[in-house]
Amino acid sequence: MLENFALFCIKQRKIVLATVLALTAILATFAVRIDVKTVFEDLQPGTHPYIKIHEEFKKTFGGTSIITFMIQSTEGDIFQMPVLEQIHALTNGLYKVDAINEFQIYSIAGKKLKEVRASTEGIQSFPYMWPHLPETQADIDRIKEAILRSPLVYGPYVSKDLSATLITVDFFDSLLDPNLVYKQAYELVRRLDNDAVDISLVGNPILYGWVDHFLPETMELVTYAGLIFLILLFLINRTWRGTLLPLLAGAISAIWALGVAQIVGIHFDPLVVVVAMLITARAVSHSVQMITRFHEEIENQGDNADSYTAAKVTLKDLLRPGLLGIGTDAGCVTVVAISPIPLLQKLVVLAVVWVGTVAVSSIVLTPILLSYVKKPKAYAHPLNLDKLIIRPFLSFCVSIASTKARYVVVTIAAVVFIGCTYRAVDLTIGDANPGSPILWPSHLYNDDSAKINTQFPGADRMFVVVGREEKNQIKNVHVLDTMLRFQRYMEQQDEIGGSISLSDILPSVNETLREGNFRYTELGSTTTNNAELIYMYERAAEPGDLNRFTDVNRMNASITMFFADRRGPTIQTAVARVKKFQASNPDVNFSLAGGTIGVIAAVNEVILSGQIQSIALALFILVMMCILVYRSSIAGMFFMVPVVLANMVTFAFMAWQNIGMNINTVPVAALGIGLGVDYALYICDRMKMEFDSGKSVPEAISLSLHCAGRGVLVTAFVLIASVGVWLFSSLRFQAEMGMLIGLWLCVSALSALFLMPSMAYIFKPKFIFREDR
């Protein structure tokens, strides 16, 4: 069947070539129009219970699109006119930012943060600095005194040393454009930042705005990687066809994938650029294998070399390992779709299409184009790296496999596997470092985040919903007291800087009604008392001021906790403590979890539960495909060896370098399973072919390493050198993924060149070395 397909493609090469070029031209018109953007909703596992709570209450209790400004006085406290003017100007400037939710602006210069006073008419509230600035020093002193008396402002919005204040604002998610908000927010900061104040800025829209800001640099790195690839291929292959055809295969594969993605309505997230480059690298790798085998056939034919015949033999012989490699790549990445995270599901569609196009651009198109070229009469340059480096290295590989040293290789591989498995247990699920793992620790964003977390309880939030059973239950003394105990319990965790809820407001109202007597800073003694305190507060406030703490029916209340970091262990510990408290207080219902930390907690739990399942499914797909192709169960187990070894080495490296397993690294891990077996497939399939043709075991291994091994060595070296440019990326995530891909390629290549031939010689699996020979 494979031979017939190869003959058909070569015989009808003009039709095939014209069809491919026509489809490429059509899809290119769609590919150039694909949207490059990040959609927040795509990062959330929509079916997770935390996300359902978050979506239900985010408009009132706070979503993931909150941005936080910190204005810090450069000298003294904030209660001086030059600083207050900047706070007032920044607050008013926010109303001009697109997609702003003007009812969710919290600032001492805004309408939502107020001074509460008692009078003969009851409770009254007054904004601290809205709509006008204080006019005299006495007014400033009065504002300062009022803030110091308010636990809802002093601490959460004004730092304990009075040197800084926070301004937070939320957005309408359906209208939000992170890139536009990023530009408008920093333009506001640049306009107001002066000698009197330092302004820091954090939040998800700002973070993903930075990702888009570095998109031109990312495209530059892609260009540099392509140039390095081009130069190295030219140096090694010494022919223009050996240089340009792999790049053409990669380009056609990318055009087809992006064109199809645009047609089906899938956008391109900047964070998956590394994954895209990894898949394109597979296209290039298969093309290099084709070219290497073609050159071998041309050399074997001597002076009467026929390119048409050589191309036909190349396609026929490499069609099986090539399609099997592509099939395992596609199958392994497909398992990522079991995750309920839309970004990963869309990425699976894009990746499977992209991988599938490699079958056309590399496996079929490259031999067809080669069938038109003639045997070169001279090389493009005199430097023969084959003679200087490649052949001696491959001869060394043959000597290892054909001597007792093969047992040493297998032993070393076993020791490395055991050691890396032990180290990989420490791999962190979620972010492994404070700040954002997308950016470097020294980046302005992470620096601002550290400054805010030093001065305030924390820049990231998680809210827990209490109640959800009956109306007015939030007024119940026991419920409010349990909420207060819960807050004190959670604040014992070092990373939680503080919390706020309705249980913090009512004691303050009670104290105000008692003319500021701190002895009455307590909750009401009955449900009726608490209802009266809520009523008094509402009378003094504007409509909606209490919504961030409880709903209109008093059925649900929020407890908002402020986190100093978003590391995986921090979130895991917090969620475990919430569940432990709820288990010991079953009479009050606590529902996890909303806000930025709640969403990250949901993502981490999905990754934790799905990662082992994904790896197991990917390995199962690999085994089954090998069994189907080679009709041997041993084949599936045999090809698992380099895959599992590459996985464990990479996971151990991630644990050592403190790289967390998060939403950005999961696709790379799944693709790596398919990536890890491609090289081994070409080596072992060539062994099988040579042995079936009558060669002895040592001869089959030697020929396999010198021929297929050359393609493996060249591809791995060129790709590792190319992905090295990502180490210079301003995005830490891209640099780390570049390291992981380079490591994966290195382990996979070394396994194919040393471990697999050694194991083949020692165990002589029947699917390679048939017994009837």
JSON list of C-alpha atoms in Angstrom, two decimals, residues 600-730:
[
{"chain": "A", "resi": 600, "resn": "ILE", "atom": "CA", "xyz": [-5.48, 30.07, 38.96]},
{"chain": "A", "resi": 601, "resn": "ALA", "atom": "CA", "xyz": [-6.46, 27.51, 41.61]},
{"chain": "A", "resi": 602, "resn": "ALA", "atom": "CA", "xyz": [-8.96, 25.98, 39.18]},
{"chain": "A", "resi": 603, "resn": "VAL", "atom": "CA", "xyz": [-6.35, 25.84, 36.38]},
{"chain": "A", "resi": 604, "resn": "ASN", "atom": "CA", "xyz": [-3.79, 24.25, 38.71]},
{"chain": "A", "resi": 605, "resn": "GLU", "atom": "CA", "xyz": [-6.25, 21.59, 39.86]},
{"chain": "A", "resi": 606, "resn": "VAL", "atom": "CA", "xyz": [-7.14, 20.77, 36.26]},
{"chain": "A", "resi": 607, "resn": "ILE", "atom": "CA", "xyz": [-3.46, 20.47, 35.36]},
{"chain": "A", "resi": 608, "resn": "LEU", "atom": "CA", "xyz": [-2.69, 18.37, 38.45]},
{"chain": "A", "resi": 609, "resn": "SER", "atom": "CA", "xyz": [-5.53, 15.94, 37.78]},
{"chain": "A", "resi": 610, "resn": "GLY", "atom": "CA", "xyz": [-5.03, 15.86, 34.03]},
{"chain": "A", "resi": 611, "resn": "GLN", "atom": "CA", "xyz": [-1.25, 15.80, 33.65]},
{"chain": "A", "resi": 612, "resn": "ILE", "atom": "CA", "xyz": [-0.68, 12.16, 34.64]},
{"chain": "A", "resi": 613, "resn": "GLN", "atom": "CA", "xyz": [-3.78, 11.18, 32.69]},
{"chain": "A", "resi": 614, "resn": "SER", "atom": "CA", "xyz": [-2.53, 13.07, 29.61]},
{"chain": "A", "resi": 615, "resn": "ILE", "atom": "CA", "xyz": [0.91, 11.46, 29.76]},
{"chain": "A", "resi": 616, "resn": "ALA", "atom": "CA", "xyz": [-0.61, 8.00, 30.22]},
{"chain": "A", "resi": 617, "resn": "LEU", "atom": "CA", "xyz": [-2.98, 8.49, 27.28]},
{"chain": "A", "resi": 618, "resn": "ALA", "atom": "CA", "xyz": [-0.20, 9.89, 25.09]},
{"chain": "A", "resi": 619, "resn": "LEU", "atom": "CA", "xyz": [1.99, 6.87, 25.86]},
{"chain": "A", "resi": 620, "resn": "PHE", "atom": "CA", "xyz": [-0.95, 4.55, 25.19]},
{"chain": "A", "resi": 621, "resn": "ILE", "atom": "CA", "xyz": [-1.51, 6.17, 21.78]},
{"chain": "A", "resi": 622, "resn": "LEU", "atom": "CA", "xyz": [2.21, 5.83, 21.01]},
{"chain": "A", "resi": 623, "resn": "VAL", "atom": "CA", "xyz": [2.21, 2.13, 21.95]},
{"chain": "A", "resi": 624, "resn": "MET", "atom": "CA", "xyz": [-0.94, 1.34, 19.99]},
{"chain": "A", "resi": 625, "resn": "MET", "atom": "CA", "xyz": [0.28, 3.09, 16.83]},
{"chain": "A", "resi": 626, "resn": "CYS", "atom": "CA", "xyz": [3.60, 1.25, 16.98]},
{"chain": "A", "resi": 627, "resn": "ILE", "atom": "CA", "xyz": [1.75, -2.03, 17.49]},
{"chain": "A", "resi": 628, "resn": "LEU", "atom": "CA", "xyz": [-0.50, -1.36, 14.50]},
{"chain": "A", "resi": 629, "resn": "VAL", "atom": "CA", "xyz": [2.37, -0.38, 12.20]},
{"chain": "A", "resi": 630, "resn": "TYR", "atom": "CA", "xyz": [4.90, -3.05, 13.23]},
{"chain": "A", "resi": 631, "resn": "ARG", "atom": "CA", "xyz": [2.34, -5.67, 14.34]},
{"chain": "A", "resi": 632, "resn": "SER", "atom": "CA", "xyz": [4.26, -6.29, 17.53]},
{"chain": "A", "resi": 633, "resn": "SER", "atom": "CA", "xyz": [3.49, -5.44, 21.15]},
{"chain": "A", "resi": 634, "resn": "ILE", "atom": "CA", "xyz": [7.22, -5.36, 21.80]},
{"chain": "A", "resi": 635, "resn": "ALA", "atom": "CA", "xyz": [7.53, -2.45, 19.35]},
{"chain": "A", "resi": 636, "resn": "GLY", "atom": "CA", "xyz": [5.25, -0.31, 21.48]},
{"chain": "A", "resi": 637, "resn": "MET", "atom": "CA", "xyz": [7.22, -1.02, 24.65]},
{"chain": "A", "resi": 638, "resn": "PHE", "atom": "CA", "xyz": [10.54, -0.58, 22.83]},
{"chain": "A", "resi": 639, "resn": "PHE", "atom": "CA", "xyz": [9.73, 2.91, 21.56]},
{"chain": "A", "resi": 640, "resn": "MET", "atom": "CA", "xyz": [8.44, 3.98, 24.97]},
{"chain": "A", "resi": 641, "resn": "VAL", "atom": "CA", "xyz": [11.99, 3.97, 26.30]},
{"chain": "A", "resi": 642, "resn": "PRO", "atom": "CA", "xyz": [13.33, 7.19, 24.69]},
{"chain": "A", "resi": 643, "resn": "VAL", "atom": "CA", "xyz": [9.99, 8.94, 25.31]},
{"chain": "A", "resi": 644, "resn": "VAL", "atom": "CA", "xyz": [9.81, 8.18, 29.02]},
{"chain": "A", "resi": 645, "resn": "LEU", "atom": "CA", "xyz": [13.50, 8.97, 29.45]},
{"chain": "A", "resi": 646, "resn": "ALA", "atom": "CA", "xyz": [13.13, 12.37, 27.73]},
{"chain": "A", "resi": 647, "resn": "ASN", "atom": "CA", "xyz": [10.06, 13.12, 29.86]},
{"chain": "A", "resi": 648, "resn": "MET", "atom": "CA", "xyz": [11.77, 12.34, 33.14]},
{"chain": "A", "resi": 649, "resn": "VAL", "atom": "CA", "xyz": [14.93, 14.28, 32.25]},
{"chain": "A", "resi": 650, "resn": "THR", "atom": "CA", "xyz": [12.87, 17.31, 31.26]},
{"chain": "A", "resi": 651, "resn": "PHE", "atom": "CA", "xyz": [10.62, 17.18, 34.33]},
{"chain": "A", "resi": 652, "resn": "ALA", "atom": "CA", "xyz": [13.68, 16.83, 36.56]},
{"chain": "A", "resi": 653, "resn": "PHE", "atom": "CA", "xyz": [15.25, 19.83, 34.85]},
{"chain": "A", "resi": 654, "resn": "MET", "atom": "CA", "xyz": [12.06, 21.83, 35.41]},
{"chain": "A", "resi": 655, "resn": "ALA", "atom": "CA", "xyz": [12.09, 20.91, 39.10]},
{"chain": "A", "resi": 656, "resn": "TRP", "atom": "CA", "xyz": [15.79, 21.81, 39.37]},
{"chain": "A", "resi": 657, "resn": "GLN", "atom": "CA", "xyz": [15.34, 25.15, 37.61]},
{"chain": "A", "resi": 658, "resn": "ASN", "atom": "CA", "xyz": [12.11, 25.91, 39.50]},
{"chain": "A", "resi": 659, "resn": "ILE", "atom": "CA", "xyz": [9.97, 25.96, 36.35]},
{"chain": "A", "resi": 660, "resn": "GLY", "atom": "CA", "xyz": [6.34, 25.20, 37.19]},
{"chain": "A", "resi": 661, "resn": "MET", "atom": "CA", "xyz": [3.98, 22.98, 35.21]},
{"chain": "A", "resi": 662, "resn": "ASN", "atom": "CA", "xyz": [1.32, 25.49, 34.20]},
{"chain": "A", "resi": 663, "resn": "ILE", "atom": "CA", "xyz": [-1.08, 26.19, 31.35]},
{"chain": "A", "resi": 664, "resn": "ASN", "atom": "CA", "xyz": [1.80, 27.35, 29.13]},
{"chain": "A", "resi": 665, "resn": "THR", "atom": "CA", "xyz": [4.06, 24.31, 29.62]},
{"chain": "A", "resi": 666, "resn": "VAL", "atom": "CA", "xyz": [1.44, 21.52, 29.35]},
{"chain": "A", "resi": 667, "resn": "PRO", "atom": "CA", "xyz": [1.24, 21.55, 25.49]},
{"chain": "A", "resi": 668, "resn": "VAL", "atom": "CA", "xyz": [5.03, 21.44, 25.23]},
{"chain": "A", "resi": 669, "resn": "ALA", "atom": "CA", "xyz": [5.08, 18.39, 27.51]},
{"chain": "A", "resi": 670, "resn": "ALA", "atom": "CA", "xyz": [2.45, 16.58, 25.42]},
{"chain": "A", "resi": 671, "resn": "LEU", "atom": "CA", "xyz": [4.19, 17.40, 22.15]},
{"chain": "A", "resi": 672, "resn": "GLY", "atom": "CA", "xyz": [7.47, 16.24, 23.64]},
{"chain": "A", "resi": 673, "resn": "ILE", "atom": "CA", "xyz": [6.13, 12.67, 23.84]},
{"chain": "A", "resi": 674, "resn": "GLY", "atom": "CA", "xyz": [5.65, 12.59, 20.09]},
{"chain": "A", "resi": 675, "resn": "LEU", "atom": "CA", "xyz": [8.88, 14.50, 19.57]},
{"chain": "A", "resi": 676, "resn": "GLY", "atom": "CA", "xyz": [10.84, 12.00, 21.66]},
{"chain": "A", "resi": 677, "resn": "VAL", "atom": "CA", "xyz": [10.05, 9.05, 19.43]},
{"chain": "A", "resi": 678, "resn": "ASP", "atom": "CA", "xyz": [10.53, 10.51, 15.92]},
{"chain": "A", "resi": 679, "resn": "TYR", "atom": "CA", "xyz": [14.30, 10.11, 15.82]},
{"chain": "A", "resi": 680, "resn": "ALA", "atom": "CA", "xyz": [14.15, 6.56, 17.18]},
{"chain": "A", "resi": 681, "resn": "LEU", "atom": "CA", "xyz": [11.57, 5.60, 14.54]},
{"chain": "A", "resi": 682, "resn": "TYR", "atom": "CA", "xyz": [13.85, 6.58, 11.65]},
{"chain": "A", "resi": 683, "resn": "ILE", "atom": "CA", "xyz": [16.86, 4.76, 13.14]},
{"chain": "A", "resi": 684, "resn": "CYS", "atom": "CA", "xyz": [15.03, 1.54, 13.97]},
{"chain": "A", "resi": 685, "resn": "ASP", "atom": "CA", "xyz": [13.00, 1.44, 10.75]},
{"chain": "A", "resi": 686, "resn": "ARG", "atom": "CA", "xyz": [16.24, 1.69, 8.76]},
{"chain": "A", "resi": 687, "resn": "MET", "atom": "CA", "xyz": [17.69, -1.17, 10.83]},
{"chain": "A", "resi": 688, "resn": "LYS", "atom": "CA", "xyz": [14.66, -3.27, 9.97]},
{"chain": "A", "resi": 689, "resn": "MET", "atom": "CA", "xyz": [14.90, -2.46, 6.26]},
{"chain": "A", "resi": 690, "resn": "GLU", "atom": "CA", "xyz": [18.63, -3.27, 6.07]},
{"chain": "A", "resi": 691, "resn": "PHE", "atom": "CA", "xyz": [18.22, -6.52, 8.02]},
{"chain": "A", "resi": 692, "resn": "ASP", "atom": "CA", "xyz": [15.30, -7.57, 5.79]},
{"chain": "A", "resi": 693, "resn": "SER", "atom": "CA", "xyz": [17.51, -6.97, 2.74]},
{"chain": "A", "resi": 694, "resn": "GLY", "atom": "CA", "xyz": [20.03, -9.53, 3.97]},
{"chain": "A", "resi": 695, "resn": "LYS", "atom": "CA", "xyz": [22.47, -7.53, 6.12]},
{"chain": "A", "resi": 696, "resn": "SER", "atom": "CA", "xyz": [23.76, -8.89, 9.43]},
{"chain": "A", "resi": 697, "resn": "VAL", "atom": "CA", "xyz": [22.78, -7.24, 12.74]},
{"chain": "A", "resi": 698, "resn": "PRO", "atom": "CA", "xyz": [26.05, -5.24, 13.06]},
{"chain": "A", "resi": 699, "resn": "GLU", "atom": "CA", "xyz": [25.84, -4.19, 9.41]},
{"chain": "A", "resi": 700, "resn": "ALA", "atom": "CA", "xyz": [22.20, -3.13, 9.75]},
{"chain": "A", "resi": 701, "resn": "ILE", "atom": "CA", "xyz": [22.99, -1.02, 12.82]},
{"chain": "A", "resi": 702, "resn": "SER", "atom": "CA", "xyz": [26.05, 0.52, 11.15]},
{"chain": "A", "resi": 703, "resn": "LEU", "atom": "CA", "xyz": [24.20, 1.45, 7.97]},
{"chain": "A", "resi": 704, "resn": "SER", "atom": "CA", "xyz": [21.25, 2.77, 9.96]},
{"chain": "A", "resi": 705, "resn": "LEU", "atom": "CA", "xyz": [23.43, 5.07, 12.05]},
{"chain": "A", "resi": 706, "resn": "HIS", "atom": "CA", "xyz": [25.49, 6.32, 9.11]},
{"chain": "A", "resi": 707, "resn": "CYS", "atom": "CA", "xyz": [22.40, 7.05, 6.99]},
{"chain": "A", "resi": 708, "resn": "ALA", "atom": "CA", "xyz": [19.30, 7.72, 9.10]},
{"chain": "A", "resi": 709, "resn": "GLY", "atom": "CA", "xyz": [21.58, 8.72, 11.97]},
{"chain": "A", "resi": 710, "resn": "ARG", "atom": "CA", "xyz": [23.02, 11.53, 9.88]},
{"chain": "A", "resi": 711, "resn": "GLY", "atom": "CA", "xyz": [19.56, 13.06, 9.46]},
{"chain": "A", "resi": 712, "resn": "VAL", "atom": "CA", "xyz": [18.96, 12.74, 13.21]},
{"chain": "A", "resi": 713, "resn": "LEU", "atom": "CA", "xyz": [22.29, 14.33, 14.10]},
{"chain": "A", "resi": 714, "resn": "VAL", "atom": "CA", "xyz": [22.00, 17.18, 11.60]},
{"chain": "A", "resi": 715, "resn": "THR", "atom": "CA", "xyz": [18.39, 17.95, 12.49]},
{"chain": "A", "resi": 716, "resn": "ALA", "atom": "CA", "xyz": [18.97, 17.86, 16.23]},
{"chain": "A", "resi": 717, "resn": "PHE", "atom": "CA", "xyz": [22.10, 20.04, 16.07]},
{"chain": "A", "resi": 718, "resn": "VAL", "atom": "CA", "xyz": [20.52, 22.63, 13.79]},
{"chain": "A", "resi": 719, "resn": "LEU", "atom": "CA", "xyz": [17.28, 22.81, 15.77]},
{"chain": "A", "resi": 720, "resn": "ILE", "atom": "CA", "xyz": [19.03, 23.04, 19.15]},
{"chain": "A", "resi": 721, "resn": "ALA", "atom": "CA", "xyz": [21.18, 25.88, 17.84]},
{"chain": "A", "resi": 722, "resn": "SER", "atom": "CA", "xyz": [18.09, 27.61, 16.42]},
{"chain": "A", "resi": 723, "resn": "VAL", "atom": "CA", "xyz": [15.97, 27.43, 19.58]},
{"chain": "A", "resi": 724, "resn": "GLY", "atom": "CA", "xyz": [18.95, 28.81, 21.48]},
{"chain": "A", "resi": 725, "resn": "VAL", "atom": "CA", "xyz": [17.93, 32.30, 20.35]},
{"chain": "A", "resi": 726, "resn": "TRP", "atom": "CA", "xyz": [14.92, 32.09, 22.69]},
{"chain": "A", "resi": 727, "resn": "LEU", "atom": "CA", "xyz": [17.29, 32.36, 25.64]},
{"chain": "A", "resi": 728, "resn": "PHE", "atom": "CA", "xyz": [17.56, 36.05, 24.76]},
{"chain": "A", "resi": 729, "resn": "SER", "atom": "CA", "xyz": [13.81, 36.64, 24.84]},
{"chain": "A", "resi": 730, "resn": "SER", "atom": "CA", "xyz": [12.41, 39.35, 27.13]}
]
